[in-house]
Amino acid sequence: MGIFSFFSKEKKETLDKGLSKTKENVFSKITRAIAGKSKVDDEVLDNLEEVLITSDVGVDTTLKIISRIEDRVARDKYVTTAELTAILREEIASLLTENHTEDLESFTVPEDKKPYVIMVVGVNGVGKTTTIGKLAYQFKKAGKNVCLGAADTFRAAAVEQLVIWSERVGVPIVKQKMGSDPASVAFDTLSSAKANGADVVIIDTAGRLHNKINLMNELTKIKNVMKKVVPDAPHEVLLVLDGSTGQNAFEQAKQFTAATEVNALAVTKLDGTAKGGVVIGISDHFRIPVKYIGLGEGMEDLQVFNKKEFVNSLFGE
Ligand SMILES: Nc1nc2c(ncn2[C@@H]2O[C@H](COP(=O)(O)OP(=O)(O)O)[C@@H](O)[C@H]2O)c(=O)[nH]1
Ligand SMILES: [Mg+2]
């Protein structure tokens, strides 16, 4: 067995374990939805619709999935309920892969942008700082020089937490004292990264959403200051969403994408929820790729999102 199959086995185990609550929830609901039925009929489809909606897949995406299954049932005439999870898996996978964006193969950044600047945004508590630590770990493992910037200057604990991650992973961090100007921290971080030939810069930001205008102004200011050092920065604005909050994560994605230009999503805490179906809805709904998923609090518990692997893990292969 080659080294790659070893890693992908580990990866699959983490994914399966992380999604186990969602999986149990979905399977027990499907079992109830088809109880006493041998054939997929309107009643089974109604029940299935309810299963998907209560698993936080979201109404729009659920309706698309159901209509695909209806078409298939109409075409194949007689579909047994035993075949239903396989069909569900196939239809969801094809819905997601038809959609826009390619999945990442691994933790990489474009070689021609150096330093590649990632600005991480999202409301407090969703897992921004943790995701930054995990990303730093992965990029470092991939041979990249990583530099972190502690631009969430509103809470002392936020800076300290990022310092702890930088020590754990063994990457440099640029910070100032609490309360200082986040844009100034971003400026210092990019300057230092450039001077030191860093490959990747990851900037943490504060996530106060109670005033949308303020947030938008602040993120714009940070971006503009970055451009003074690296003209096309930030290359990536990564919005972090807490997957365990279900429809709330959807709402936050709507608000943030309206407030600033987001071009990548990370969905965290899938290990703590039975409603991981939210990733399917988010992946389908937003014209922005879900790049990363969080499956635990450890350094290794972040994966690049692969639509097929995700659906396979959820519904079995
Ligand atoms: N179980 C689990 N916990 C997570 C995950 N990501 C973050 N957390 C936890 O969520 C809490 C808030 O994370 P933090 O990074 O401080 O969020 P921030 O306020 O957005 O920076 C911490 O206790 C993290 O350990 C995840 O994927 N799974
Ligand atoms: Mg934080």
JSON list of C-alpha atoms and ligand atoms in Angstrom, two decimals, residues 21 120-134 152 155 157-158 161-162 165 168 204-207 240-244 267-273 293-298 301-302, ligand 1:
[
{"chain": "A", "resi": 21, "resn": "LYS", "atom": "CA", "xyz": [-23.78, 12.22, 13.91]},
{"chain": "A", "resi": 120, "resn": "VAL", "atom": "CA", "xyz": [-10.30, 35.22, 7.18]},
{"chain": "A", "resi": 121, "resn": "VAL", "atom": "CA", "xyz": [-13.71, 36.66, 8.06]},
{"chain": "A", "resi": 122, "resn": "GLY", "atom": "CA", "xyz": [-16.80, 35.49, 9.96]},
{"chain": "A", "resi": 123, "resn": "VAL", "atom": "CA", "xyz": [-18.73, 36.21, 13.16]},
{"chain": "A", "resi": 124, "resn": "ASN", "atom": "CA", "xyz": [-17.26, 35.54, 16.60]},
{"chain": "A", "resi": 125, "resn": "GLY", "atom": "CA", "xyz": [-17.07, 31.94, 17.69]},
{"chain": "A", "resi": 126, "resn": "VAL", "atom": "CA", "xyz": [-17.48, 30.26, 14.30]},
{"chain": "A", "resi": 127, "resn": "GLY", "atom": "CA", "xyz": [-13.91, 28.92, 14.33]},
{"chain": "A", "resi": 128, "resn": "LYS", "atom": "CA", "xyz": [-11.83, 31.49, 12.43]},
{"chain": "A", "resi": 129, "resn": "THR", "atom": "CA", "xyz": [-8.76, 31.37, 14.64]},
{"chain": "A", "resi": 130, "resn": "THR", "atom": "CA", "xyz": [-8.86, 27.57, 14.91]},
{"chain": "A", "resi": 131, "resn": "THR", "atom": "CA", "xyz": [-9.23, 27.22, 11.14]},
{"chain": "A", "resi": 132, "resn": "ILE", "atom": "CA", "xyz": [-6.26, 29.56, 10.64]},
{"chain": "A", "resi": 133, "resn": "GLY", "atom": "CA", "xyz": [-4.15, 27.39, 12.97]},
{"chain": "A", "resi": 134, "resn": "LYS", "atom": "CA", "xyz": [-5.15, 24.22, 11.10]},
{"chain": "A", "resi": 152, "resn": "ASP", "atom": "CA", "xyz": [-8.63, 40.59, 15.51]},
{"chain": "A", "resi": 155, "resn": "ARG", "atom": "CA", "xyz": [-10.32, 40.93, 22.35]},
{"chain": "A", "resi": 157, "resn": "ALA", "atom": "CA", "xyz": [-7.96, 36.49, 24.10]},
{"chain": "A", "resi": 158, "resn": "ALA", "atom": "CA", "xyz": [-8.21, 36.49, 20.32]},
{"chain": "A", "resi": 161, "resn": "GLN", "atom": "CA", "xyz": [-5.23, 32.28, 20.95]},
{"chain": "A", "resi": 162, "resn": "LEU", "atom": "CA", "xyz": [-3.57, 32.90, 17.60]},
{"chain": "A", "resi": 165, "resn": "TRP", "atom": "CA", "xyz": [-1.54, 28.29, 17.40]},
{"chain": "A", "resi": 168, "resn": "ARG", "atom": "CA", "xyz": [1.98, 24.86, 18.18]},
{"chain": "A", "resi": 204, "resn": "ASP", "atom": "CA", "xyz": [-7.38, 36.86, 11.34]},
{"chain": "A", "resi": 205, "resn": "THR", "atom": "CA", "xyz": [-10.09, 39.52, 11.69]},
{"chain": "A", "resi": 206, "resn": "ALA", "atom": "CA", "xyz": [-12.73, 40.49, 14.23]},
{"chain": "A", "resi": 207, "resn": "GLY", "atom": "CA", "xyz": [-16.22, 39.24, 13.60]},
{"chain": "A", "resi": 240, "resn": "VAL", "atom": "CA", "xyz": [-15.84, 30.79, 8.05]},
{"chain": "A", "resi": 241, "resn": "LEU", "atom": "CA", "xyz": [-19.30, 29.42, 8.93]},
{"chain": "A", "resi": 242, "resn": "ASP", "atom": "CA", "xyz": [-20.25, 27.28, 11.91]},
{"chain": "A", "resi": 243, "resn": "GLY", "atom": "CA", "xyz": [-21.94, 24.22, 10.38]},
{"chain": "A", "resi": 244, "resn": "SER", "atom": "CA", "xyz": [-23.61, 23.30, 13.66]},
{"chain": "A", "resi": 267, "resn": "VAL", "atom": "CA", "xyz": [-17.69, 25.18, 7.19]},
{"chain": "A", "resi": 268, "resn": "THR", "atom": "CA", "xyz": [-16.59, 24.16, 10.69]},
{"chain": "A", "resi": 269, "resn": "LYS", "atom": "CA", "xyz": [-17.78, 21.98, 13.59]},
{"chain": "A", "resi": 270, "resn": "LEU", "atom": "CA", "xyz": [-19.38, 19.30, 11.45]},
{"chain": "A", "resi": 271, "resn": "ASP", "atom": "CA", "xyz": [-18.28, 16.77, 14.05]},
{"chain": "A", "resi": 272, "resn": "GLY", "atom": "CA", "xyz": [-20.50, 18.39, 16.67]},
{"chain": "A", "resi": 273, "resn": "THR", "atom": "CA", "xyz": [-23.73, 18.32, 14.73]},
{"chain": "A", "resi": 293, "resn": "ILE", "atom": "CA", "xyz": [-14.47, 21.66, 6.28]},
{"chain": "A", "resi": 294, "resn": "GLY", "atom": "CA", "xyz": [-13.73, 21.48, 10.01]},
{"chain": "A", "resi": 295, "resn": "LEU", "atom": "CA", "xyz": [-14.19, 18.07, 11.63]},
{"chain": "A", "resi": 296, "resn": "GLY", "atom": "CA", "xyz": [-12.79, 18.58, 15.13]},
{"chain": "A", "resi": 297, "resn": "GLU", "atom": "CA", "xyz": [-10.66, 20.79, 17.32]},
{"chain": "A", "resi": 298, "resn": "GLY", "atom": "CA", "xyz": [-7.30, 19.16, 16.56]},
{"chain": "A", "resi": 301, "resn": "ASP", "atom": "CA", "xyz": [-9.11, 18.09, 11.75]},
{"chain": "A", "resi": 302, "resn": "LEU", "atom": "CA", "xyz": [-9.45, 20.31, 8.71]},
{"chain": "B", "resi": 1, "resn": "LIG", "atom": "N1", "xyz": [-15.68, 20.42, 17.46]},
{"chain": "B", "resi": 1, "resn": "LIG", "atom": "C1", "xyz": [-15.13, 21.41, 16.76]},
{"chain": "B", "resi": 1, "resn": "LIG", "atom": "N2", "xyz": [-14.85, 22.57, 17.35]},
{"chain": "B", "resi": 1, "resn": "LIG", "atom": "C2", "xyz": [-14.31, 23.58, 16.63]},
{"chain": "B", "resi": 1, "resn": "LIG", "atom": "C3", "xyz": [-14.05, 23.43, 15.24]},
{"chain": "B", "resi": 1, "resn": "LIG", "atom": "N3", "xyz": [-13.54, 24.61, 14.80]},
{"chain": "B", "resi": 1, "resn": "LIG", "atom": "C4", "xyz": [-13.47, 25.42, 15.87]},
{"chain": "B", "resi": 1, "resn": "LIG", "atom": "N4", "xyz": [-13.95, 24.83, 16.98]},
{"chain": "B", "resi": 1, "resn": "LIG", "atom": "C5", "xyz": [-14.08, 25.37, 18.34]},
{"chain": "B", "resi": 1, "resn": "LIG", "atom": "O1", "xyz": [-14.95, 26.50, 18.31]},
{"chain": "B", "resi": 1, "resn": "LIG", "atom": "C6", "xyz": [-14.59, 27.43, 19.31]},
{"chain": "B", "resi": 1, "resn": "LIG", "atom": "C7", "xyz": [-14.44, 28.82, 18.69]},
{"chain": "B", "resi": 1, "resn": "LIG", "atom": "O2", "xyz": [-13.39, 28.81, 17.78]},
{"chain": "B", "resi": 1, "resn": "LIG", "atom": "P1", "xyz": [-12.50, 30.09, 17.44]},
{"chain": "B", "resi": 1, "resn": "LIG", "atom": "O3", "xyz": [-11.47, 29.65, 16.48]},
{"chain": "B", "resi": 1, "resn": "LIG", "atom": "O4", "xyz": [-12.04, 30.75, 18.68]},
{"chain": "B", "resi": 1, "resn": "LIG", "atom": "O5", "xyz": [-13.58, 31.01, 16.74]},
{"chain": "B", "resi": 1, "resn": "LIG", "atom": "P2", "xyz": [-13.44, 32.54, 16.24]},
{"chain": "B", "resi": 1, "resn": "LIG", "atom": "O6", "xyz": [-14.07, 33.40, 17.30]},
{"chain": "B", "resi": 1, "resn": "LIG", "atom": "O7", "xyz": [-14.21, 32.60, 14.96]},
{"chain": "B", "resi": 1, "resn": "LIG", "atom": "O8", "xyz": [-11.98, 32.82, 16.05]},
{"chain": "B", "resi": 1, "resn": "LIG", "atom": "C8", "xyz": [-13.29, 26.91, 19.93]},
{"chain": "B", "resi": 1, "resn": "LIG", "atom": "O9", "xyz": [-13.61, 26.27, 21.13]},
{"chain": "B", "resi": 1, "resn": "LIG", "atom": "C9", "xyz": [-12.78, 25.91, 18.88]},
{"chain": "B", "resi": 1, "resn": "LIG", "atom": "O10", "xyz": [-12.01, 24.88, 19.46]},
{"chain": "B", "resi": 1, "resn": "LIG", "atom": "C10", "xyz": [-14.39, 22.16, 14.60]},
{"chain": "B", "resi": 1, "resn": "LIG", "atom": "O11", "xyz": [-14.23, 21.94, 13.39]},
{"chain": "B", "resi": 1, "resn": "LIG", "atom": "N5", "xyz": [-14.93, 21.21, 15.42]}
]
